[in-house]
Short mmCIF file of C-alpha atoms and ligand atoms in Angstrom, two decimals:
data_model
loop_
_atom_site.label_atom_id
_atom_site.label_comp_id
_atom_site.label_asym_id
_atom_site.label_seq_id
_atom_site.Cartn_x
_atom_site.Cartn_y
_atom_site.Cartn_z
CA UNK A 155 -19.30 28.83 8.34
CA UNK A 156 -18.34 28.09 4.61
CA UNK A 157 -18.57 25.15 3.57
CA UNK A 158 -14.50 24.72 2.34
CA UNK A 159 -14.07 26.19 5.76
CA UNK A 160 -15.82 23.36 7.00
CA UNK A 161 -14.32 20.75 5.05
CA UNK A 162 -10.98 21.82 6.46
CA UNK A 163 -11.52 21.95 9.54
CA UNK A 164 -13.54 18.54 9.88
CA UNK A 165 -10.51 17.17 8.20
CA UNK A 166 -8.10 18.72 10.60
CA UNK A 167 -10.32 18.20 13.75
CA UNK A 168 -10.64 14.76 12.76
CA UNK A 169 -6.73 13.98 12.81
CA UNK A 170 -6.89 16.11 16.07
CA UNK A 171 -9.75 14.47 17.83
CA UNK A 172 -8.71 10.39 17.71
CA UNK A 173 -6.61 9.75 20.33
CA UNK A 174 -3.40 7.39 19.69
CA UNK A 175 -4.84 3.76 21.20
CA UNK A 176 -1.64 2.21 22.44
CA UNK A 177 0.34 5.55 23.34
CA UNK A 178 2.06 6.09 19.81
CA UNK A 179 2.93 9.27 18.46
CA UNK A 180 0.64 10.78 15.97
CA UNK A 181 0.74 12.67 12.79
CA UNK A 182 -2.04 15.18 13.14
CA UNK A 183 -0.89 17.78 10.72
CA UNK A 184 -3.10 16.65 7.73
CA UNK A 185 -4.17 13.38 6.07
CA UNK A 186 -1.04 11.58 4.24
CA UNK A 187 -1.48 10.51 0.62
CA UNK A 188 0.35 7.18 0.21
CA UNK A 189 1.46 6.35 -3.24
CA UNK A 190 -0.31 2.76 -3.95
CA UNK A 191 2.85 0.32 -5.01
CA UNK A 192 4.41 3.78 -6.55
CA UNK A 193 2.73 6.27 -8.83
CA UNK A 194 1.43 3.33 -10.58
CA UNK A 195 -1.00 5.13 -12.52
CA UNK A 196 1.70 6.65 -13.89
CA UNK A 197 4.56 3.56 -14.26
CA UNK A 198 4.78 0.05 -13.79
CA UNK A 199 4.38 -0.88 -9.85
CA UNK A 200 6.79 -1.56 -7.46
CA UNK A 201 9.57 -0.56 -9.81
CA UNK A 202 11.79 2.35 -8.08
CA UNK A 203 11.04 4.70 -11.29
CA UNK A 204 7.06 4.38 -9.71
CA UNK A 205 8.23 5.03 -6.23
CA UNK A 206 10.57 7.85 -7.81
CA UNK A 207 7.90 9.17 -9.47
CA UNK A 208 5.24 9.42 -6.65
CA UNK A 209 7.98 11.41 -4.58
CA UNK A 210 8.44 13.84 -7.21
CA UNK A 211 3.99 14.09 -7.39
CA UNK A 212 4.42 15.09 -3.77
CA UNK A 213 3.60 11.89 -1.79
CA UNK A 214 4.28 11.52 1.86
CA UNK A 215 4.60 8.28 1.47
CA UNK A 216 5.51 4.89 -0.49
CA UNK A 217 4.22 1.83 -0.61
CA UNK A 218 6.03 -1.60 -1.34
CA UNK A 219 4.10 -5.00 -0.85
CA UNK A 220 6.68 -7.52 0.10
CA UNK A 221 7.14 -11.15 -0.67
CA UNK A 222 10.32 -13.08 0.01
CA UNK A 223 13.18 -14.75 -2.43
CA UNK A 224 14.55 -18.04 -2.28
CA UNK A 225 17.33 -16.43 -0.78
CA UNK A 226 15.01 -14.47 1.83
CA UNK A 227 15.83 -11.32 0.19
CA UNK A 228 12.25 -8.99 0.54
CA UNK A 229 11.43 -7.37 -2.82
CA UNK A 230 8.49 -5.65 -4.03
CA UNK A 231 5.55 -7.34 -5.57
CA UNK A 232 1.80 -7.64 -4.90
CA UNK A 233 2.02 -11.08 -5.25
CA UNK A 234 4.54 -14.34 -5.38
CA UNK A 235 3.04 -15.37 -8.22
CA UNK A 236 5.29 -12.94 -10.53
CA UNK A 237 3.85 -13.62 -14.22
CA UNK A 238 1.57 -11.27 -14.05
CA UNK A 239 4.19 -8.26 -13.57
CA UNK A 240 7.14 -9.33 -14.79
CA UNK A 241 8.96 -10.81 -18.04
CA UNK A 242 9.57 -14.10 -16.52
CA UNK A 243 7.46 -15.95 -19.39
CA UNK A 244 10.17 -14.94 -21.63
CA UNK A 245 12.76 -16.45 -19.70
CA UNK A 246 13.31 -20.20 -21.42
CA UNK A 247 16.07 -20.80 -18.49
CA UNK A 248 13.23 -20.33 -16.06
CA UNK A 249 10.53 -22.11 -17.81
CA UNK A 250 11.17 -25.27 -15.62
CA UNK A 251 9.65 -23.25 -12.43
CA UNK A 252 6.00 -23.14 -13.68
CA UNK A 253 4.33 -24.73 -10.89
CA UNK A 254 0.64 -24.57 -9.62
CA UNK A 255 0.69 -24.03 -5.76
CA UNK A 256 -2.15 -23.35 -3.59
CA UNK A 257 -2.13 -19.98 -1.65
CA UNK A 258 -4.07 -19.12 0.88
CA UNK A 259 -6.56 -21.30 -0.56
CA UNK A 260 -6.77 -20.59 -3.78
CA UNK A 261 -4.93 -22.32 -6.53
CA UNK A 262 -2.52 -20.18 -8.51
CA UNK A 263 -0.16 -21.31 -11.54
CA UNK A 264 2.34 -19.62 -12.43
CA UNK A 265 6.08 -18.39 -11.76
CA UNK A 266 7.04 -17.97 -7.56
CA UNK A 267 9.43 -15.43 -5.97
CA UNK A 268 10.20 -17.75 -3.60
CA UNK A 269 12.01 -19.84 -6.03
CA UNK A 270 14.29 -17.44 -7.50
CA UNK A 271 17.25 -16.03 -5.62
CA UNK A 272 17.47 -12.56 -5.71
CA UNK A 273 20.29 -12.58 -8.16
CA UNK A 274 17.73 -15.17 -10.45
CA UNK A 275 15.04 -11.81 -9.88
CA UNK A 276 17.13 -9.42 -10.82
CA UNK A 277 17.44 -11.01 -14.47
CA UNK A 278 13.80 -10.07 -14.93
CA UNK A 279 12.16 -6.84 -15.91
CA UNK A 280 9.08 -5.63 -14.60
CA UNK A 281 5.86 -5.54 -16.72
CA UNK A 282 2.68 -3.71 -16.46
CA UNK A 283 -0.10 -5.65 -15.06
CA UNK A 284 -3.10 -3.95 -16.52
CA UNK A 285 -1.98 -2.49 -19.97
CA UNK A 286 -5.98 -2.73 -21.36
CA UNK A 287 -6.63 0.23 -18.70
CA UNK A 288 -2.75 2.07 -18.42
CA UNK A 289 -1.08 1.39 -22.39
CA UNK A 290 1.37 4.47 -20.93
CA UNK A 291 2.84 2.55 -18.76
CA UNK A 292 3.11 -0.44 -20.76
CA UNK A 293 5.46 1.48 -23.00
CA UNK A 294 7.86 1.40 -19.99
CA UNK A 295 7.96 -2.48 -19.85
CA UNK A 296 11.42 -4.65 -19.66
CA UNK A 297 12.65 -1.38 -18.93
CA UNK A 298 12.64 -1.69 -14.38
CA UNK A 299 14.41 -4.55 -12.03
CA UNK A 300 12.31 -5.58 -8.83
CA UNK A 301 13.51 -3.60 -6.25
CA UNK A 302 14.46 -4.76 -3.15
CA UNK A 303 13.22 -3.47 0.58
CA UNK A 304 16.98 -2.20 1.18
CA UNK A 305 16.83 -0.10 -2.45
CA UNK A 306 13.14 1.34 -1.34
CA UNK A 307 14.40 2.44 2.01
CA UNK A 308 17.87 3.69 0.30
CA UNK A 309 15.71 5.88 -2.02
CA UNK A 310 13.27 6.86 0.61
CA UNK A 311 15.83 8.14 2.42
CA UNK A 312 18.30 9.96 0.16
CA UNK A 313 15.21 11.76 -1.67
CA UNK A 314 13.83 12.89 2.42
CA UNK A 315 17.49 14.58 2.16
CA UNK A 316 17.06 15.73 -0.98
CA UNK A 317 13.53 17.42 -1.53
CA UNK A 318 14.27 18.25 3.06
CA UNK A 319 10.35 16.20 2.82
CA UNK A 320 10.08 12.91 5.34
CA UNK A 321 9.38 10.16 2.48
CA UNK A 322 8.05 7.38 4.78
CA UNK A 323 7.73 3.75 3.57
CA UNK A 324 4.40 1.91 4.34
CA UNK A 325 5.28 -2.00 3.82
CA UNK A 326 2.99 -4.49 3.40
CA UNK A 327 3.54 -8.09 4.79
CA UNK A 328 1.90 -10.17 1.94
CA UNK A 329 0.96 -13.89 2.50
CA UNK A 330 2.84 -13.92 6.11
CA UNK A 331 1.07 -17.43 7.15
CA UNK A 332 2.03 -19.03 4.07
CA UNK A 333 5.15 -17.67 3.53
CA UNK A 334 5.97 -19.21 7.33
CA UNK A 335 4.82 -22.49 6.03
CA UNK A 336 7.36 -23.13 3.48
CA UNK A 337 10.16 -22.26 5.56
CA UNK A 338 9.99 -17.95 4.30
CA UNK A 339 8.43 -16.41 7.43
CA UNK A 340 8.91 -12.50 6.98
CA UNK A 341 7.63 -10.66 10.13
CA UNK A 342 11.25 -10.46 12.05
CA UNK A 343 13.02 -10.09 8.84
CA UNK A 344 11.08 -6.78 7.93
CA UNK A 345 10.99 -5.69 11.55
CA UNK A 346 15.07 -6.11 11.53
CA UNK A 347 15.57 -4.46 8.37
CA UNK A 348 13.57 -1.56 9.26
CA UNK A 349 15.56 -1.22 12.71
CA UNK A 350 18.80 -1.18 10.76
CA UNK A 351 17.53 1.40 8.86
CA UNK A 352 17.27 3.32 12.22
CA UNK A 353 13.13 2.83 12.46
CA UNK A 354 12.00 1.33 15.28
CA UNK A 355 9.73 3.72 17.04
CA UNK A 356 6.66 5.33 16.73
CA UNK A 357 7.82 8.70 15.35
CA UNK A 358 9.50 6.40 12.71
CA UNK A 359 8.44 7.76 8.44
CA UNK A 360 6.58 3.89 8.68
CA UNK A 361 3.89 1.80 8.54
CA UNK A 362 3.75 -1.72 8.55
CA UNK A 363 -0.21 -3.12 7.26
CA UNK A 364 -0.83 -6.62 6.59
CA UNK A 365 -4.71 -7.97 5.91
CA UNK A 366 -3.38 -10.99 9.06
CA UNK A 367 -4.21 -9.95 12.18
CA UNK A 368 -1.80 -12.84 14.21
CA UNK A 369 1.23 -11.51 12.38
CA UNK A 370 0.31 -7.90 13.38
CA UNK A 371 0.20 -8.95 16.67
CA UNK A 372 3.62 -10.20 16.40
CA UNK A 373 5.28 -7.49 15.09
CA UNK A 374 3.14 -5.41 18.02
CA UNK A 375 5.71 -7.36 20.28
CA UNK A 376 8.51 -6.60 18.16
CA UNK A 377 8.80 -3.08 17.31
CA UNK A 378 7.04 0.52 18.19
CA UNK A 379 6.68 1.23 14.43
CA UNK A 380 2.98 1.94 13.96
CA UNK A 381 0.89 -0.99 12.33
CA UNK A 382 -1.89 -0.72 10.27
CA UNK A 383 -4.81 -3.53 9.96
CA UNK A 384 -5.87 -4.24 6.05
CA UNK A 385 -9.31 -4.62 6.40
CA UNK A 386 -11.62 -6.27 3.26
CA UNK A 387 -14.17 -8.44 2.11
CA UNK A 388 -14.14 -12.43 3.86
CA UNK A 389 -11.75 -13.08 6.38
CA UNK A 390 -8.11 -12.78 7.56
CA UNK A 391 -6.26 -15.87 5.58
CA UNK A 392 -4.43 -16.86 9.15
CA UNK A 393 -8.66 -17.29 10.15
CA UNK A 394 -7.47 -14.99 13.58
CA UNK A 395 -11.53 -13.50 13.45
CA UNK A 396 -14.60 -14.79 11.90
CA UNK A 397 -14.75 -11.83 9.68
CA UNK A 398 -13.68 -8.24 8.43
CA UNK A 399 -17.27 -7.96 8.94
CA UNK A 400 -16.85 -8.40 12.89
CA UNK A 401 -13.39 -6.42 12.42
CA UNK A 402 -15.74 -3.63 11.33
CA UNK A 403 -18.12 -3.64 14.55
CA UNK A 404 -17.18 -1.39 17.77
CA UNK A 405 -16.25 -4.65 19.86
CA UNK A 406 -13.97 -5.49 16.48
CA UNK A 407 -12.17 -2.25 16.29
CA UNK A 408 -11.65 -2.18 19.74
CA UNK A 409 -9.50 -4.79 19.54
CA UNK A 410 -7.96 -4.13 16.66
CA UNK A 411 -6.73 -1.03 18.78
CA UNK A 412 -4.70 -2.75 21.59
CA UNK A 413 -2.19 -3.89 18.60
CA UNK A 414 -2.90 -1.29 15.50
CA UNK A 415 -2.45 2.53 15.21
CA UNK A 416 -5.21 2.31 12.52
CA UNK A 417 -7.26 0.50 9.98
CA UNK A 418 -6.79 0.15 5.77
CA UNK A 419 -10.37 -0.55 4.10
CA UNK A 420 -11.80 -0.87 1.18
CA UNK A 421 -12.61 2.58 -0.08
CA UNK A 422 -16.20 1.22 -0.35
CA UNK A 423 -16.42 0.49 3.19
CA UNK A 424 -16.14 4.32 4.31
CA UNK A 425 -18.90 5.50 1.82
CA UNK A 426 -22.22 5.99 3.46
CA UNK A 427 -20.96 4.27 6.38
CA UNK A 428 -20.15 4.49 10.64
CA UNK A 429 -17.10 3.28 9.77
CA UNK A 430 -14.31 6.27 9.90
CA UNK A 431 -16.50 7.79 13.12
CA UNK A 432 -16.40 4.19 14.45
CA UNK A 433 -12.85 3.54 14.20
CA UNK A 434 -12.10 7.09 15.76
CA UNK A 435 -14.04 6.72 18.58
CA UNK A 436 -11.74 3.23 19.22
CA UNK A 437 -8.93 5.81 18.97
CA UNK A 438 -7.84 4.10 15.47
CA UNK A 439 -6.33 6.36 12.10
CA UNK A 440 -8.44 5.50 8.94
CA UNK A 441 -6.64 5.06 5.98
CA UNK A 442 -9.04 3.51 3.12
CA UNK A 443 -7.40 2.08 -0.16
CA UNK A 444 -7.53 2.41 -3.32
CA UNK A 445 -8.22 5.43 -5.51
CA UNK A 446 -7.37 5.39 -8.62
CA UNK A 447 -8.59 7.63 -11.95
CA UNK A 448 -9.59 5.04 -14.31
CA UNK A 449 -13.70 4.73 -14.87
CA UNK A 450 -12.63 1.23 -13.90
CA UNK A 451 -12.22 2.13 -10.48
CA UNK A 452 -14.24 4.86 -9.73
CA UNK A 453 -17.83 4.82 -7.89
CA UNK A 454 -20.82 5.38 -11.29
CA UNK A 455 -20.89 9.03 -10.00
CA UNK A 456 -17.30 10.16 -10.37
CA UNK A 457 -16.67 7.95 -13.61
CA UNK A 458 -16.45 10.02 -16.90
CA UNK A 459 -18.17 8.11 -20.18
CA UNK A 460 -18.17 4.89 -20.73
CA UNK A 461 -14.34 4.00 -21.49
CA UNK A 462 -13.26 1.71 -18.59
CA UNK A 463 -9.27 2.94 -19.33
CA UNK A 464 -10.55 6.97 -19.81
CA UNK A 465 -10.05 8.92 -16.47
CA UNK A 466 -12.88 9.98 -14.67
CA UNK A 467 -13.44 12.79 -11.67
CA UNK A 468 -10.84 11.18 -9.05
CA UNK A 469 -9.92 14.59 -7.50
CA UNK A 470 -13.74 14.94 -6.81
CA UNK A 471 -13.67 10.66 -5.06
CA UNK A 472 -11.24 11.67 -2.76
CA UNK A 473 -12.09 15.21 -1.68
CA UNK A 474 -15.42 13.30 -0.84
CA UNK A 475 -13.41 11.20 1.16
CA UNK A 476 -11.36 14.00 2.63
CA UNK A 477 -15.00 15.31 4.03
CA UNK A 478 -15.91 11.76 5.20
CA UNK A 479 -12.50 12.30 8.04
CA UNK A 480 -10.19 9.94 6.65
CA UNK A 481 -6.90 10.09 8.05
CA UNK A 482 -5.01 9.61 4.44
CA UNK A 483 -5.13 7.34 1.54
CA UNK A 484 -3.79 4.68 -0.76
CA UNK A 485 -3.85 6.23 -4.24
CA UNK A 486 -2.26 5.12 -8.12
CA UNK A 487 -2.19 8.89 -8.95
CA UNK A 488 -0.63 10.88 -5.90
CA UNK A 489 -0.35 13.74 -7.78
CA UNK A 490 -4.24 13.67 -7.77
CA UNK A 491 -3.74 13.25 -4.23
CA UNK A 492 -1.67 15.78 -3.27
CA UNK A 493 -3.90 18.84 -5.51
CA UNK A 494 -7.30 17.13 -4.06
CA UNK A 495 -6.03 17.71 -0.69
CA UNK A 496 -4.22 21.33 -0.93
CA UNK A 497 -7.39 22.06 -2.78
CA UNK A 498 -9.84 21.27 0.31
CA UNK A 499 -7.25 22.76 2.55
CA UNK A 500 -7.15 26.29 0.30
CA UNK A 501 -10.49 26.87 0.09
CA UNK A 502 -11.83 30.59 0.18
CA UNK A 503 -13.76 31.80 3.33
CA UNK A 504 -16.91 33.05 1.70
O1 G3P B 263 -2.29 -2.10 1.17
C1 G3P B 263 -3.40 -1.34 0.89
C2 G3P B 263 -3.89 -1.85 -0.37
O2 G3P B 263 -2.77 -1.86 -1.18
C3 G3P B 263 -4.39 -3.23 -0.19
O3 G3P B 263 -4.62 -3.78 -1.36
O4 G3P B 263 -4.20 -5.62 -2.82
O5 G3P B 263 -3.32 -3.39 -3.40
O6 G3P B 263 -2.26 -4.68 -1.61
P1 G3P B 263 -3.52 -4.40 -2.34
CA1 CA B 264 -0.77 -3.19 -0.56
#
């Protein structure tokens, strides 16, 4: 057979062959290319112009990390600590609420979301984080408000009617433990937004991942949406196993698979490894994060020169990864995405 032949075909027997673990409904179709906090390759993240954006590039779906406000309001950031991605610093009236706090055992100073209300957020614009590496985006800066959960699912929804494509949200429960501790636990707040929004079920556009495995396991109890266990270097910060490590054995993902419809590694953790065949056989989706285009980011082989900001092969990264059975992928450039994959899905029969 030739070999694009084959490529599809492992792809698409691969969706086919895992078996849902906890009797949720499956998309088998083809892998799904989730747009990493928006296009963010492309804009600043978590602003609704990236997750805009990364609909128009063709991605199935978006992905907001949430943290909570004073107010309990979830809005999109990859971390509380919001100096690093927005224009609080500028802010004199807020310059009171530089504190140092300590999460998840590490020591972080800086500005916290869960000290602004959401009208206090809403003051700020969003910034990019890495503007060495993406000086396009930067030009966008002061420019985007922090979205809220309720905007993200507004827009995921009117643009599913719009472009008649199912835009599903993939959340992110960031920090969960902490978050409980001072007073902001987040599980049945996400869990009752997303049932307002009518998602509730397994055949629901969603995803809900979180690197916790206890918090997983609540929301398990809660709702039929399918869940998705982060997976990564160390340990799980609410210490619920020894180790990803352990996660990562056949014992480990069998457990994960009485609570998860899948796992999210590291990219790095699929390549040259049991891993994807592993978590298949425990009847879990594999959904590794997170490619991006910069040199940066990419493994020596796929980088281009030695600019760490110039963009190197990432079509050719993930069609590897396409061929390794992954079940989709986190990625800054969906666009990239969305071409690798009709590309390995169009090859010519030789
Ligand atoms: O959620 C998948 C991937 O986004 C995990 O990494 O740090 O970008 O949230 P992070
Ligand atoms: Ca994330």
């Amino acid at each position: 057979m030739h070999g694009g032949v084959l490529l599809r075909t492992a792809i698409i027997l691969a969706a086919l062959a895992c078996a849902p673990a906890i009797g949720q409904e499956a998309r088998v179709d083809r892998p799904i290319v989730i747009a990493h906090r928006g296009a963010s390759g492309e804009r600043p993240e978590h602003t609704l112009a990236a997750y805009e954006l990364a609909i128009e590039r063709g991605a199935d779906f978006i992905e907001p990390d949430l943290v909570p406000t004073k107010d309990d309001v979830l809005v999109a950031r990859h971390e509380n600590e919001i100096g690093g991605t927005t224009d609080v610093a500028k802010h004199p009236e807020f310059a009171a609420r530089r504190t140092t706090k300590t999460i998840d055992g590490t020591s972080i100073t800086g500005w916290f979301v869960e000290d602004f209300t959401l009208a206090e957020m809403k003051t700020l614009r969003a910034q990019e984080r890495i503007p060495e590496l993406r000086p396009g985006n930067a030009t966008y800066d002061g420019r985007f408000a922090v979205p809220t959960l309720a905007e993200i699912i507004a827009l995921a929804k009117r643009r599913s009617k719009e472009t008649g494509r199912t835009i599903g949200i993939y959340p992110e429960t960031k920090h969960p433990t902490y978050f409980a501790s001072v007073g902001h636990p987040t599980d049945a707040r996400l869990v009752a937004q997303l049932k307002a929004a009518g998602w509730d079920s397994p055949s629901a556009p969603v995803f809900i991942q979180s690197f916790e495995v206890d918090n997983l396991k609540r929301i398990h109890a809660m709702t039929g949406i399918r869940l998705i266990q982060l997976m990564d270097d160390g340990a799980p910060a609410d210490g619920a196993v020894p180790s990803y490590a352990a996660m990562g054995t056949p014992a480990g993902l069998a457990a994960v698979a009485r609570y998860a419809w899948g796992i999210g590694p590291n990219k790095a953790a699929v390549d040259g490894t049991t891993l994807v065949a592993d978590a298949h056989a425990a009847g879990l989706r594999v959904h590794p994060w997170t490619y991006r285009a910069e040199n940066r980011f990419l493994p020596p082989r796929f980088a281009s020169g030695t600019d760490p900001a110039a963009h190197g092969d990432l079509a050719g990264e993930i069609t590897a990864a396409l061929a390794l059975g992954i079940d989709g992928f986190f990625t800054d450039y969906p666009g990239i995405g969305v071409a690798a994959l009709d590309a390995a899905a169009r090859k010519p029969v030789k």
